[in-house]
Amino acid sequence: MPSLFLLVITYLGFISLGLPDSILGVVWPSVYPHFGLTADHLGVVLAATVSGYLVSSILAGRALQLLGVGGLLAASCAVVSASLAGFALAPVWPIFVGSAVFAGLGGGAIDSGLNAYAARHFSARQMNWLHACWGVGATLSAMAAAALLTRHFPWQWTYGSVFFVMVGMTALFTLTLKAWTGRAEPAGQVPADAPTAEGQVPATMREALRHPLVIAQVLVFFVYSGFEMTMANWSYTLLIQYRGVSEGLAGTAVSLFWISLTAGRFLLGAIADRVGVRRLLTLCVTTGLLGGLCFVLAPWQGVSIAGLAAVGASLAPIYPGMMTLTPRQLGRLADHAVGFQVGGAMLGQVSVPSLGGVLLVAYGPAALNGLVGVMALLLWLVIMGLLWAGHREAAEAPTR
């Protein structure tokens, strides 16, 4: 178990990971007129960020082998800091877009590196609380950005303020390199076939990709993130257009979804170790299915809103819980698997809500409502299937 000092640094790392993520949504109405663009250019920025995120998350396992956790985190924070400076100082649109690529590269590496370390060294309770800290960081930066804009500061100041925070995190990770590994091998001087901390030979990316459980877990993260972001992005529209809920009540319901998600990670995380990760995941994904069906099928507005809140609370421990299970189920393949999972989650949270928009435009809110129900059922199927497969493989090879 790592020291309290490293635990605190990791909590700070997850808060810092959330800081840049919510700025764009707040400042975008000020950004695109600055460059003489239209609002739909947001898709270009998102695509650039996703491309960088995918590249770094896929290569995270190899980067961890070369740099170690501390080295990867320090380098990634430096990249994110550079991207924030690029956003704040960009004189032309292409530089702003290029900064988004670097933001994705750094963010994906931080996400993968912190999750890989936490999954191996922290308890299920701590893992849930760490992911709740991401929400704290995203909330704080959104509030700070809104406060700066309200006081008529230029939008560039929002990126500039977070830049200084990330520079501080870069320095912190750099100064604590030895603490992350317990040794001081310079990057690149560890032999490719040197045993890991667990006495095992590091796995290759190809080896990880050929393992069926790795692919199955990537699918779980794709479906989970797709379902979560579809609920987050489209539940307001469905409540208004499909359920006839007033705008005020719909806004309250969506806020309740986010409150349930964040509070659930703190509250359910507190009992995760006592209940057991597998049992907690089983209970929560089943509750999520029931909540999703209530949201989709219930004829009463109150029950539909309660279903939305239930979905938020039940989704809370799934992402950190699945990360916790990764080293237990995959052993030496875990570092590569975590990176692939982060990439799968990013693809899911972009592609599934986009599919929802296509269905809404082409076939109306009933089709979007159907997608929500299908995703709730699909999430239950893939998680229950993965838990069964992982249990069976562990039983067949207990010393793997």
PDB file of N, CA and C in Angstrom, residues 1-11 69 114-127 130 176 178-182 198:
ATOM      1  N   MET A   1       0.851  -1.189   0.000  1.00  0.00           N
ATOM      2  CA  MET A   1       0.000   0.000   0.000  1.00  0.00           C
ATOM      3  C   MET A   1       0.887   1.241   0.000  1.00  0.00           C
ATOM      4  N   PRO A   2       0.667   2.197  -0.898  1.00  0.00           N
ATOM      5  CA  PRO A   2       1.485   3.397  -0.954  1.00  0.00           C
ATOM      6  C   PRO A   2       1.265   4.270   0.268  1.00  0.00           C
ATOM      7  N   SER A   3       2.179   5.203   0.469  1.00  0.00           N
ATOM      8  CA  SER A   3       2.107   6.071   1.633  1.00  0.00           C
ATOM      9  C   SER A   3       0.952   7.056   1.495  1.00  0.00           C
ATOM     10  N   LEU A   4       0.599   7.663   2.645  1.00  0.00           N
ATOM     11  CA  LEU A   4      -0.434   8.704   2.650  1.00  0.00           C
ATOM     12  C   LEU A   4      -0.022   9.865   1.767  1.00  0.00           C
ATOM     13  N   PHE A   5       1.278  10.141   1.725  1.00  0.00           N
ATOM     14  CA  PHE A   5       1.799  11.218   0.886  1.00  0.00           C
ATOM     15  C   PHE A   5       1.458  10.985  -0.586  1.00  0.00           C
ATOM     16  N   LEU A   6       1.708   9.750  -1.076  1.00  0.00           N
ATOM     17  CA  LEU A   6       1.397   9.446  -2.474  1.00  0.00           C
ATOM     18  C   LEU A   6      -0.103   9.432  -2.720  1.00  0.00           C
ATOM     19  N   LEU A   7      -0.863   8.988  -1.733  1.00  0.00           N
ATOM     20  CA  LEU A   7      -2.318   8.987  -1.880  1.00  0.00           C
ATOM     21  C   LEU A   7      -2.842  10.403  -2.079  1.00  0.00           C
ATOM     22  N   VAL A   8      -2.326  11.344  -1.290  1.00  0.00           N
ATOM     23  CA  VAL A   8      -2.745  12.745  -1.420  1.00  0.00           C
ATOM     24  C   VAL A   8      -2.360  13.304  -2.787  1.00  0.00           C
ATOM     25  N   ILE A   9      -1.150  12.971  -3.241  1.00  0.00           N
ATOM     26  CA  ILE A   9      -0.720  13.439  -4.562  1.00  0.00           C
ATOM     27  C   ILE A   9      -1.627  12.885  -5.655  1.00  0.00           C
ATOM     28  N   THR A  10      -2.019  11.620  -5.517  1.00  0.00           N
ATOM     29  CA  THR A  10      -2.891  11.020  -6.515  1.00  0.00           C
ATOM     30  C   THR A  10      -4.266  11.683  -6.522  1.00  0.00           C
ATOM     31  N   TYR A  11      -4.789  12.006  -5.333  1.00  0.00           N
ATOM     32  CA  TYR A  11      -6.052  12.744  -5.269  1.00  0.00           C
ATOM     33  C   TYR A  11      -5.910  14.092  -5.980  1.00  0.00           C
ATOM     34  N   VAL A  69       5.659   5.460 -13.624  1.00  0.00           N
ATOM     35  CA  VAL A  69       4.446   6.231 -13.365  1.00  0.00           C
ATOM     36  C   VAL A  69       4.763   7.702 -13.156  1.00  0.00           C
ATOM     37  N   LEU A 114      -2.498   7.434 -14.031  1.00  0.00           N
ATOM     38  CA  LEU A 114      -3.059   7.451 -12.680  1.00  0.00           C
ATOM     39  C   LEU A 114      -3.944   6.241 -12.431  1.00  0.00           C
ATOM     40  N   ASN A 115      -4.746   5.869 -13.420  1.00  0.00           N
ATOM     41  CA  ASN A 115      -5.613   4.705 -13.245  1.00  0.00           C
ATOM     42  C   ASN A 115      -4.810   3.421 -13.126  1.00  0.00           C
ATOM     43  N   ALA A 116      -3.760   3.286 -13.913  1.00  0.00           N
ATOM     44  CA  ALA A 116      -2.932   2.090 -13.846  1.00  0.00           C
ATOM     45  C   ALA A 116      -2.282   1.963 -12.469  1.00  0.00           C
ATOM     46  N   TYR A 117      -1.763   3.060 -11.949  1.00  0.00           N
ATOM     47  CA  TYR A 117      -1.127   3.023 -10.629  1.00  0.00           C
ATOM     48  C   TYR A 117      -2.152   2.752  -9.530  1.00  0.00           C
ATOM     49  N   ALA A 118      -3.280   3.489  -9.594  1.00  0.00           N
ATOM     50  CA  ALA A 118      -4.298   3.350  -8.546  1.00  0.00           C
ATOM     51  C   ALA A 118      -4.905   1.953  -8.544  1.00  0.00           C
ATOM     52  N   ALA A 119      -5.117   1.379  -9.734  1.00  0.00           N
ATOM     53  CA  ALA A 119      -5.725   0.051  -9.806  1.00  0.00           C
ATOM     54  C   ALA A 119      -4.850  -1.004  -9.137  1.00  0.00           C
ATOM     55  N   ARG A 120      -3.523  -0.824  -9.187  1.00  0.00           N
ATOM     56  CA  ARG A 120      -2.611  -1.803  -8.595  1.00  0.00           C
ATOM     57  C   ARG A 120      -2.405  -1.581  -7.096  1.00  0.00           C
ATOM     58  N   HIS A 121      -2.516  -0.340  -6.639  1.00  0.00           N
ATOM     59  CA  HIS A 121      -2.068  -0.029  -5.291  1.00  0.00           C
ATOM     60  C   HIS A 121      -3.157   0.449  -4.334  1.00  0.00           C
ATOM     61  N   PHE A 122      -4.322   0.864  -4.857  1.00  0.00           N
ATOM     62  CA  PHE A 122      -5.346   1.427  -3.986  1.00  0.00           C
ATOM     63  C   PHE A 122      -6.528   0.480  -3.851  1.00  0.00           C
ATOM     64  N   SER A 123      -7.269   0.659  -2.773  1.00  0.00           N
ATOM     65  CA  SER A 123      -8.459  -0.155  -2.534  1.00  0.00           C
ATOM     66  C   SER A 123      -9.610   0.327  -3.414  1.00  0.00           C
ATOM     67  N   ALA A 124     -10.676  -0.463  -3.463  1.00  0.00           N
ATOM     68  CA  ALA A 124     -11.856  -0.077  -4.238  1.00  0.00           C
ATOM     69  C   ALA A 124     -12.459   1.218  -3.701  1.00  0.00           C
ATOM     70  N   ARG A 125     -12.445   1.393  -2.388  1.00  0.00           N
ATOM     71  CA  ARG A 125     -12.975   2.625  -1.798  1.00  0.00           C
ATOM     72  C   ARG A 125     -12.179   3.835  -2.275  1.00  0.00           C
ATOM     73  N   GLN A 126     -10.853   3.739  -2.189  1.00  0.00           N
ATOM     74  CA  GLN A 126     -10.018   4.851  -2.623  1.00  0.00           C
ATOM     75  C   GLN A 126     -10.171   5.118  -4.113  1.00  0.00           C
ATOM     76  N   MET A 127     -10.339   4.058  -4.902  1.00  0.00           N
ATOM     77  CA  MET A 127     -10.497   4.212  -6.343  1.00  0.00           C
ATOM     78  C   MET A 127     -11.770   5.004  -6.664  1.00  0.00           C
ATOM     79  N   LEU A 130     -11.181   8.612  -5.747  1.00  0.00           N
ATOM     80  CA  LEU A 130     -10.305   9.259  -6.721  1.00  0.00           C
ATOM     81  C   LEU A 130     -11.101   9.747  -7.926  1.00  0.00           C
ATOM     82  N   THR A 176       8.727  14.175  -7.079  1.00  0.00           N
ATOM     83  CA  THR A 176       8.392  12.944  -6.357  1.00  0.00           C
ATOM     84  C   THR A 176       8.611  11.695  -7.206  1.00  0.00           C
ATOM     85  N   LYS A 178      11.020   9.492  -7.372  1.00  0.00           N
ATOM     86  CA  LYS A 178      11.491   8.312  -6.641  1.00  0.00           C
ATOM     87  C   LYS A 178      10.386   7.703  -5.791  1.00  0.00           C
ATOM     88  N   ALA A 179       9.486   8.548  -5.290  1.00  0.00           N
ATOM     89  CA  ALA A 179       8.426   8.046  -4.418  1.00  0.00           C
ATOM     90  C   ALA A 179       7.469   7.129  -5.153  1.00  0.00           C
ATOM     91  N   TRP A 180       7.275   7.350  -6.457  1.00  0.00           N
ATOM     92  CA  TRP A 180       6.337   6.529  -7.223  1.00  0.00           C
ATOM     93  C   TRP A 180       6.875   5.124  -7.481  1.00  0.00           C
ATOM     94  N   THR A 181       8.177   5.001  -7.585  1.00  0.00           N
ATOM     95  CA  THR A 181       8.763   3.711  -7.959  1.00  0.00           C
ATOM     96  C   THR A 181       9.546   3.062  -6.840  1.00  0.00           C
ATOM     97  N   GLY A 182       9.981   3.867  -5.892  1.00  0.00           N
ATOM     98  CA  GLY A 182      10.837   3.330  -4.842  1.00  0.00           C
ATOM     99  C   GLY A 182      12.247   3.068  -5.311  1.00  0.00           C
ATOM    100  N   GLU A 198       6.118  -6.928  -9.636  1.00  0.00           N
ATOM    101  CA  GLU A 198       5.529  -8.194  -9.217  1.00  0.00           C
ATOM    102  C   GLU A 198       6.389  -9.378  -9.628  1.00  0.00           C
TER     103      GLU A 198
END
